[in-house]
GROMACS .gro file of C-alpha atoms in nm:
model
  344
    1UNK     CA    1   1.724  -3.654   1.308
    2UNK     CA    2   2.063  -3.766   1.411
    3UNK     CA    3   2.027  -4.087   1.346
    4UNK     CA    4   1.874  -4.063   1.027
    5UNK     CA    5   2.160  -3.828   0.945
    6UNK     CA    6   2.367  -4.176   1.023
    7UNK     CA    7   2.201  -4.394   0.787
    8UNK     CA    8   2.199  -4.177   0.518
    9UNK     CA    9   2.589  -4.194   0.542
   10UNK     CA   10   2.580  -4.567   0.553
   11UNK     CA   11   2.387  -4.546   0.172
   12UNK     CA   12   2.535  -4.730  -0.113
   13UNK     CA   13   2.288  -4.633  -0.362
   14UNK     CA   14   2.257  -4.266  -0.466
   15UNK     CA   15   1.918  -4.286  -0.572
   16UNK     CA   16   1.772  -4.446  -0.233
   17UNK     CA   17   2.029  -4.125  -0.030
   18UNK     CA   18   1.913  -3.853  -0.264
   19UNK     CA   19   1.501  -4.016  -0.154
   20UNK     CA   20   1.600  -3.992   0.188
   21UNK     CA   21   1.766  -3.622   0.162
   22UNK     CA   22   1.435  -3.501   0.019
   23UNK     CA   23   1.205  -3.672   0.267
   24UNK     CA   24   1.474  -3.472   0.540
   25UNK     CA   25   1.364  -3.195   0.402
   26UNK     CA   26   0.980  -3.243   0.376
   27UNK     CA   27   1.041  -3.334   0.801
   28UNK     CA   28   1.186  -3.007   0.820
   29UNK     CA   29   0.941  -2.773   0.662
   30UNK     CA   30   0.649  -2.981   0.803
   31UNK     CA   31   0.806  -2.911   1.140
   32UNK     CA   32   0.776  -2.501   1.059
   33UNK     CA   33   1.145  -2.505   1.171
   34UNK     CA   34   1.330  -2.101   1.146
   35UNK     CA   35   1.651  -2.079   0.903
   36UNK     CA   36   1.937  -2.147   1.225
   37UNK     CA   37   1.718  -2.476   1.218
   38UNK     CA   38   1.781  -2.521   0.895
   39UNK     CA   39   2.135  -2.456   0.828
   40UNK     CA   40   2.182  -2.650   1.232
   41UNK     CA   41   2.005  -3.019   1.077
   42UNK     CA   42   2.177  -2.968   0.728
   43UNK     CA   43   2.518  -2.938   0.936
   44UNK     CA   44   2.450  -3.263   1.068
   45UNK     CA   45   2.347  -3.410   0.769
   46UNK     CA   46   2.630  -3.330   0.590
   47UNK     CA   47   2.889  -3.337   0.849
   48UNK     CA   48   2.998  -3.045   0.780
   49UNK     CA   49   2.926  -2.649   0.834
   50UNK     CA   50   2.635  -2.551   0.655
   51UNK     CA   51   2.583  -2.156   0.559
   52UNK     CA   52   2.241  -1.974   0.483
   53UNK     CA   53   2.297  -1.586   0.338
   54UNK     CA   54   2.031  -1.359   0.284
   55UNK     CA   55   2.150  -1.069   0.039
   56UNK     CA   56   1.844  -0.817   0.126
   57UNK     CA   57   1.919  -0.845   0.497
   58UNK     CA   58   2.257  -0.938   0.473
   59UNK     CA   59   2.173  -1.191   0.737
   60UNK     CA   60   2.440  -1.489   0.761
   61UNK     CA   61   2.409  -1.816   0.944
   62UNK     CA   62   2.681  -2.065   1.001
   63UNK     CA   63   2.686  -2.373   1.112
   64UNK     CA   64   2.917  -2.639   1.264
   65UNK     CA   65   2.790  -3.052   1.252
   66UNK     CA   66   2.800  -3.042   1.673
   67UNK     CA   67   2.515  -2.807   1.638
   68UNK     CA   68   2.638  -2.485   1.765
   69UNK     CA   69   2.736  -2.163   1.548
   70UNK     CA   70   3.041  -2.207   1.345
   71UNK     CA   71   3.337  -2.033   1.525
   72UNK     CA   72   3.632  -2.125   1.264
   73UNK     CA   73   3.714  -1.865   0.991
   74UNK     CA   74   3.496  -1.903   0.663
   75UNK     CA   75   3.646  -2.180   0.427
   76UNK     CA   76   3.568  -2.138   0.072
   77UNK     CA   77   3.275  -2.294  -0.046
   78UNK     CA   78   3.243  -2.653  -0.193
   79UNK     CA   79   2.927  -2.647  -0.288
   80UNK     CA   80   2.660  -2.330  -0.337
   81UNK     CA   81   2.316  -2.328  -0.447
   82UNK     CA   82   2.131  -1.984  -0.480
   83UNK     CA   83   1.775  -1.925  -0.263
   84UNK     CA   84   1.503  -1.794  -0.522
   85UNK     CA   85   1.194  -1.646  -0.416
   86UNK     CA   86   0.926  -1.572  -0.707
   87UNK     CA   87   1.240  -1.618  -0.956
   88UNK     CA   88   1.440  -1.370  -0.763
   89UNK     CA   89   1.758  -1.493  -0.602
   90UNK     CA   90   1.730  -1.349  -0.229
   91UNK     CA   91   2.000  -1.537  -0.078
   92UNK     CA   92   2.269  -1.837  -0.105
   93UNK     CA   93   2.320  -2.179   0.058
   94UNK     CA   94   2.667  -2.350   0.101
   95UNK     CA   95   2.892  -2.625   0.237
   96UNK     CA   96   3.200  -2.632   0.370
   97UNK     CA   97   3.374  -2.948   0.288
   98UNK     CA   98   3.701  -3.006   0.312
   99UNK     CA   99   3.801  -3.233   0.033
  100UNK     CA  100   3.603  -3.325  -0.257
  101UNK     CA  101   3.230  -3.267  -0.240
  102UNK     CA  102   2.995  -3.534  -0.172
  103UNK     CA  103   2.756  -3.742  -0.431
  104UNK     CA  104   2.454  -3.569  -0.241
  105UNK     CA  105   2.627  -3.252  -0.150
  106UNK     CA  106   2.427  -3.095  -0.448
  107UNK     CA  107   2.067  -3.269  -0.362
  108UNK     CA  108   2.114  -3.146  -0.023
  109UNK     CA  109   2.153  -2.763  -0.132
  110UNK     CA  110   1.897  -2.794  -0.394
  111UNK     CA  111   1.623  -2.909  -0.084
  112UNK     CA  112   1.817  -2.660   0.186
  113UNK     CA  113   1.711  -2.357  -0.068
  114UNK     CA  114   1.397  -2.470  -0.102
  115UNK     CA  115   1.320  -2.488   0.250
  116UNK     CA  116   1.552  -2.177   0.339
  117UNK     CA  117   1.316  -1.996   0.072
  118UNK     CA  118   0.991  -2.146   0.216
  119UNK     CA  119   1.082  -1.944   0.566
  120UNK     CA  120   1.183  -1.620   0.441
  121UNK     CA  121   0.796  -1.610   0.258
  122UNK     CA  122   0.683  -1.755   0.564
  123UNK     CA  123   0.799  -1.547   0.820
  124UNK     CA  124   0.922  -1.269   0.626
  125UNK     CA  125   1.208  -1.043   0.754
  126UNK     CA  126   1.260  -0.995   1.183
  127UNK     CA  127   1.060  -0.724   1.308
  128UNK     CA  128   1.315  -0.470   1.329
  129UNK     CA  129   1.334  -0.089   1.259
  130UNK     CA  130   1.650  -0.117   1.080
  131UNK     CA  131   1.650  -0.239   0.702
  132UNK     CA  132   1.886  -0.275   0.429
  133UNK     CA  133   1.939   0.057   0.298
  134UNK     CA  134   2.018  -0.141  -0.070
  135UNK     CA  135   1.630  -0.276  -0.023
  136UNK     CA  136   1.512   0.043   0.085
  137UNK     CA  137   1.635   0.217  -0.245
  138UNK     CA  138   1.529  -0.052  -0.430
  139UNK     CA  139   1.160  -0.040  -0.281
  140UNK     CA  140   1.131   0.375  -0.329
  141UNK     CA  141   1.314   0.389  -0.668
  142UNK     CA  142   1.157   0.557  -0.993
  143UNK     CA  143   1.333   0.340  -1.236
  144UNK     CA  144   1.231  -0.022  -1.128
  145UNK     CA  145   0.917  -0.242  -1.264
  146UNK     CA  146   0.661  -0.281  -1.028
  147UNK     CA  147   0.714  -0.648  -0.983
  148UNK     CA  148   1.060  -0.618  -0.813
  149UNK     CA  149   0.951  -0.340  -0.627
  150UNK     CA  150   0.657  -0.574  -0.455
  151UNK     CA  151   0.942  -0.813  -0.417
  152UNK     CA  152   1.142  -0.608  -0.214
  153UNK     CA  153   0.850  -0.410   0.011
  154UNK     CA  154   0.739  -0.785   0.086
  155UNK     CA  155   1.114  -0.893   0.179
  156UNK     CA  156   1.115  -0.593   0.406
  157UNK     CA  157   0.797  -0.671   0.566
  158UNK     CA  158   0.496  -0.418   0.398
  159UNK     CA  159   0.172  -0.680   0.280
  160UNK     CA  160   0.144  -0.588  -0.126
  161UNK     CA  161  -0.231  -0.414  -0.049
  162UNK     CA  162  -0.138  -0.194   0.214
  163UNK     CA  163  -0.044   0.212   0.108
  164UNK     CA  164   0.299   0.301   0.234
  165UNK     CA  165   0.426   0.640   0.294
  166UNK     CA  166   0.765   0.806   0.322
  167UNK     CA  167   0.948   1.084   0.514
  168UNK     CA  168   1.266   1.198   0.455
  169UNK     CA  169   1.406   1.376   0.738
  170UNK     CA  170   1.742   1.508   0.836
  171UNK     CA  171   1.850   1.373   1.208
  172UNK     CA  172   2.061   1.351   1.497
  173UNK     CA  173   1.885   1.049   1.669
  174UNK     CA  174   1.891   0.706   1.522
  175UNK     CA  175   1.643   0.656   1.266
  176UNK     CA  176   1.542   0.369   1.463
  177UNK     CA  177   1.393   0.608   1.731
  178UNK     CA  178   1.228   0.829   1.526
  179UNK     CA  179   1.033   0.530   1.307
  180UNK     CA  180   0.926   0.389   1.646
  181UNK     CA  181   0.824   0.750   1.717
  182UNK     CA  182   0.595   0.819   1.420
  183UNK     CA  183   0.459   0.454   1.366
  184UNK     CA  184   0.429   0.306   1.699
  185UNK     CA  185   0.261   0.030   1.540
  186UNK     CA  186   0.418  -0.184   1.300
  187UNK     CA  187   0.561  -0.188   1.006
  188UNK     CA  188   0.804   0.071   0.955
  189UNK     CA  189   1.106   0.033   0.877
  190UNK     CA  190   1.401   0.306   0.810
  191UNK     CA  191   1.714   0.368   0.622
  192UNK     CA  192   2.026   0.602   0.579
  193UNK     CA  193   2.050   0.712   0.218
  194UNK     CA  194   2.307   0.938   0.070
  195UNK     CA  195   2.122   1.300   0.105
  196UNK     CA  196   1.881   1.155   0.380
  197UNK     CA  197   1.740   0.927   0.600
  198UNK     CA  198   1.477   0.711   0.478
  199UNK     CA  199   1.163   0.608   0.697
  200UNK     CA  200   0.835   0.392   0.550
  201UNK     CA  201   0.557   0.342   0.744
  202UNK     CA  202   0.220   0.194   0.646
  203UNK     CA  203   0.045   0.439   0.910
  204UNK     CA  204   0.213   0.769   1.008
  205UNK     CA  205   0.187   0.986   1.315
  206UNK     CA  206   0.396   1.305   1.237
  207UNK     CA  207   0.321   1.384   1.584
  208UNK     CA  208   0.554   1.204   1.713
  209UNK     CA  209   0.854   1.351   1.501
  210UNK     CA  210   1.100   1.488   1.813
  211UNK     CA  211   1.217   1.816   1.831
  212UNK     CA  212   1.550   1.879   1.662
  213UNK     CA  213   1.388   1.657   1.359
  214UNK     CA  214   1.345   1.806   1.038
  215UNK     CA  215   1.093   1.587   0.782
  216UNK     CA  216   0.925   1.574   0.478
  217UNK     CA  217   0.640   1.383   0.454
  218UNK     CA  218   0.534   1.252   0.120
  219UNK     CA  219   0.160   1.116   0.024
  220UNK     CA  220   0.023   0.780   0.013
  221UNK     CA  221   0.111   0.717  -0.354
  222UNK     CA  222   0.348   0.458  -0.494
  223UNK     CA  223   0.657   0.445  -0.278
  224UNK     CA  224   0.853   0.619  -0.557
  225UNK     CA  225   0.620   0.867  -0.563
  226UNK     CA  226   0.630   0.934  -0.233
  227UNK     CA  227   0.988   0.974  -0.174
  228UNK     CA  228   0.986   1.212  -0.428
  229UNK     CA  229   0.746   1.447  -0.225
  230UNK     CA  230   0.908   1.336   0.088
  231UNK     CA  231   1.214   1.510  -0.047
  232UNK     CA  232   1.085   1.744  -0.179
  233UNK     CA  233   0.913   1.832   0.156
  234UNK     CA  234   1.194   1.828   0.357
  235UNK     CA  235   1.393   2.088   0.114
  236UNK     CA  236   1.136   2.329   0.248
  237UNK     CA  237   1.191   2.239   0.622
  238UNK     CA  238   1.318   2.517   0.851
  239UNK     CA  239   1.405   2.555   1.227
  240UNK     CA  240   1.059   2.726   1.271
  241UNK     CA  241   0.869   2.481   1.062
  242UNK     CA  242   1.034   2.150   1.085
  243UNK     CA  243   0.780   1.949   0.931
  244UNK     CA  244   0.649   2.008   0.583
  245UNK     CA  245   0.407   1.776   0.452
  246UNK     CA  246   0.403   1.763   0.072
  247UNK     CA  247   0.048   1.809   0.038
  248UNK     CA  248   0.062   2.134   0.235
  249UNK     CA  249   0.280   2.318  -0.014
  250UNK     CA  250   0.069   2.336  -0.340
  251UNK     CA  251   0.202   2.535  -0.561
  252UNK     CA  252   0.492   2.658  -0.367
  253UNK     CA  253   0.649   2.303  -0.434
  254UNK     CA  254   0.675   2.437  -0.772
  255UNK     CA  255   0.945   2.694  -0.703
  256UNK     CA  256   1.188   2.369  -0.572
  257UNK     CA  257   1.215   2.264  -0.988
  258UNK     CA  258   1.331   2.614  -1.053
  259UNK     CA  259   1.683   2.542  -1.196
  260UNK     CA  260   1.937   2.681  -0.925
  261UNK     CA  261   2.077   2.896  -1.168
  262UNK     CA  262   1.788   3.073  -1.257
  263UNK     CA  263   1.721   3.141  -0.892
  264UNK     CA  264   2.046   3.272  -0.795
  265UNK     CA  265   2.023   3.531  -1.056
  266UNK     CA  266   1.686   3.655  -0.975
  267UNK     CA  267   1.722   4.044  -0.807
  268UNK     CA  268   1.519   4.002  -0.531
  269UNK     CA  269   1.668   3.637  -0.427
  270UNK     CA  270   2.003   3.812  -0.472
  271UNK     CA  271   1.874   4.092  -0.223
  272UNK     CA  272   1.780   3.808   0.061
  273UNK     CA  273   2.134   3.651  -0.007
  274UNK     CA  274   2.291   4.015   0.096
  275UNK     CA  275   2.047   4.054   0.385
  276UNK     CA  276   2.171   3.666   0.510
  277UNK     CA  277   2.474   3.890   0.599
  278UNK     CA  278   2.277   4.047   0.880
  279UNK     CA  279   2.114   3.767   1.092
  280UNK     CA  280   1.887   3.959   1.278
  281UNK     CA  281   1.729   4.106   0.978
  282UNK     CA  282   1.680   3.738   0.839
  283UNK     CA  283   1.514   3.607   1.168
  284UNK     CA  284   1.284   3.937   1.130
  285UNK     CA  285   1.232   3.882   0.743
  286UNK     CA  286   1.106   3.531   0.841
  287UNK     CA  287   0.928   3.593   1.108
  288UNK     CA  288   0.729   3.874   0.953
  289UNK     CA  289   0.673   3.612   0.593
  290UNK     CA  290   0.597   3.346   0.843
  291UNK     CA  291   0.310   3.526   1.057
  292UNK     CA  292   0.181   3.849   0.826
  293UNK     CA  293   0.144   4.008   1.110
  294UNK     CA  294   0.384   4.273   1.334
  295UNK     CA  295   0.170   4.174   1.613
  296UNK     CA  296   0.250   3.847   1.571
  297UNK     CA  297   0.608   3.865   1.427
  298UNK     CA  298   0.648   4.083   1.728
  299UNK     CA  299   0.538   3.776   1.986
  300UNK     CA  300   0.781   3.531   1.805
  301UNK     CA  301   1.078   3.755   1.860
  302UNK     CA  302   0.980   3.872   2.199
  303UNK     CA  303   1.000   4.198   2.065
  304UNK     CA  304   0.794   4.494   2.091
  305UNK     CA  305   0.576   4.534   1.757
  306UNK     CA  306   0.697   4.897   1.698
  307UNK     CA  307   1.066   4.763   1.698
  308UNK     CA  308   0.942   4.466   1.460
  309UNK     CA  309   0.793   4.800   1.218
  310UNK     CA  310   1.147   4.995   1.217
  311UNK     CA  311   1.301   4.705   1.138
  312UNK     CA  312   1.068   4.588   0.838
  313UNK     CA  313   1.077   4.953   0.721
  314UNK     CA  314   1.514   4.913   0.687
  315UNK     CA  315   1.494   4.579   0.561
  316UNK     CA  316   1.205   4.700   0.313
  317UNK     CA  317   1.421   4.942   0.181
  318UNK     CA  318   1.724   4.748   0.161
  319UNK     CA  319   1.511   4.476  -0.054
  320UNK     CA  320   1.362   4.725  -0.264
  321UNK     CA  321   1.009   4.602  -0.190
  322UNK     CA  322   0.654   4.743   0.019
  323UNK     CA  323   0.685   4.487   0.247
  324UNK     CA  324   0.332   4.683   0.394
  325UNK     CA  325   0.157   4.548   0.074
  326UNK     CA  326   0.041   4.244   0.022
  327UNK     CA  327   0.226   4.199  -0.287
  328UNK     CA  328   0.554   4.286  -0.152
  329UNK     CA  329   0.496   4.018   0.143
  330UNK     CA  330   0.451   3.746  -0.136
  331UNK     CA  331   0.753   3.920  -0.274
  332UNK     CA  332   0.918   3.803   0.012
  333UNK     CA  333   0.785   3.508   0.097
  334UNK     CA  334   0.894   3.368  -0.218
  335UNK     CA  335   1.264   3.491  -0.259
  336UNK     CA  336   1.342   3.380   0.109
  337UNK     CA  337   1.181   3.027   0.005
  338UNK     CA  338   1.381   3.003  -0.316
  339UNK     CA  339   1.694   3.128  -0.146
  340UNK     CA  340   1.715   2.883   0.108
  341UNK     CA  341   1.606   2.589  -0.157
  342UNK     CA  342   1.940   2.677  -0.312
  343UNK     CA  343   2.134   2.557   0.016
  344UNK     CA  344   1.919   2.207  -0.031
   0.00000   0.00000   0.00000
């Protein structure tokens, strides 16, 4: 490789260098060589350092004509040639030459793309947890066209016939640990996001969600679609259910497009905002709505169930609602739900 490198820069004819560039290049991609491979020989070739970026990982590779990583500060470019992928650019090739550019400077990029371009479809993105969060949104947005949205689940790893699903969750551990955690196997791959963290996964085991995790699951529909339920999901998360799966919620997911305004003004919503004031009342409230039993309510709370029945009985009266009938419970159940939407 080296010494062809030297006889191309012993060429007087343009035509016969740019032949020999291209059948560089044909060596290289024959040889299955990775992109540090790449931007390494075209280093040599040119004598110069040679840079490979890749905007969806953000991935940059410099490098120096002795072979080893570039270590001097970035010079401007001299030459640049962008890396398309299905007529998307995905990344950029350059030169650093100090002086004028060379005759083949601009066959050389035009073959280094091509190549650089043949590896990322090869060997898609590394096997990591961690993904652009600009490629995440892109992949789980609503108001993309299908094509670029296959363009950018394949740059992050997900094979176009395979389902993928979403969670949103809200976390104190790296997102990193919890993917690994509910797809052991890969791909997954995970993203922070302004409102939430972003996880996609073309098999899920919400099992493996740790405690302190809150997450909304969304269905096996488009990605879009799913991080729309997966949001949606985790809105109705709480420290004694911190999992909500969008399917689970029917037509209770409903009451999350109420318009906040409309909530907030409702009489008994306004009653559970007072009784928020009292925290012992709330924990009672929910555990009561969450069981529908005193029994039961009573076990949560480690409480006998006669104390849980005084207690209902005050809070009862302070809501204004039977909280003994069955239509007061779904009273309840409902304004506590749509209050604490309103904090989401």
């Amino acid at each position: 490789m080296e010494a062809l490198a030297q006889r191309l820069s012993q060429l007087d004819s343009h035509v016969e260098g740019a032949i020999r560039v291209v059948a560089f290049y044909d060596t290289l991609m024959r040889r299955r060589v990775d992109l540090p491979a790449l931007a390494r020989a075209s280093a040599g070739l040119a004598e110069c350092v040679a840079g490979v970026r890749l905007h969806g990982t953000g991935r940059v590779i410099r490098m120096a004509p002795d072979g080893k990583e570039a270590t001097t500060p970035p010079s401007p470019p001299s030459s640049t040639a962008p890396i398309t992928l299905d007529d998307e650019e995905i990344g950029t090739v350059w030169l650093e030459r100090p002086g004028r550019p060379s005759p083949l400077d601009e066959v050389l990029l035009d073959r280094l793309a091509i190549a650089a371009a043949g590896v990322v479809e090869r060997y898609g993105p590394a096997r990591t947890t961690m993904a652009d969060p600009a490629l995440v949104e892109l992949a789980i947005s609503a108001n993309i066209d299908e094509a670029a949205r296959a363009r950018a689940l394949r740059l992050l790893g997900f094979a176009a016939d395979l389902p993928i699903r979403v969670v949103a969750v809200h976390s104190r551990l790296p997102l990193d640990q919890v993917g690994a955690l509910v797809c052991p196997a890969r791909p997954v791959k995970a993203a922070p996001l302004a409102d939430a963290g972003v996880i996609l996964a073309t098999t899920l085991d919400p099992a493996g969600i740790p405690a302190g995790v809150r997450a909304g699951v969304g269905g096996a529909e488009s990605p879009d679609r799913s991080w729309q339920q997966a949001r949606t999901a985790l809105r109705f998360t709480t420290a004694r259910r911190p999992i909500v799966h969008h399917g689970d919620l029917g037509a209770l997911a409903l009451l999350a497009e109420i318009p906040a305004d409309a909530a907030r003004g409702n009489a008994d919503v306004i009653a559970i905002a007072r009784l928020a004031g009292t925290p012992e009342d709330l924990e009672t409230l929910d555990a009561y709505c969450a069981t529908g039993s005193l029994r039961q309510a009573a076990d949560l709370l480690h409480l006998h169930h006669s104390s849980i029945a005084r207690r209902l009985e005050q809070i009862g009266r302070s809501l204004g609602i039977d909280l003994t009938e069955p239509t007061g419970l779904t009273r309840a159940r409902i304004a506590l739900t749509a209050w604490r939407l309103l904090d989401d």
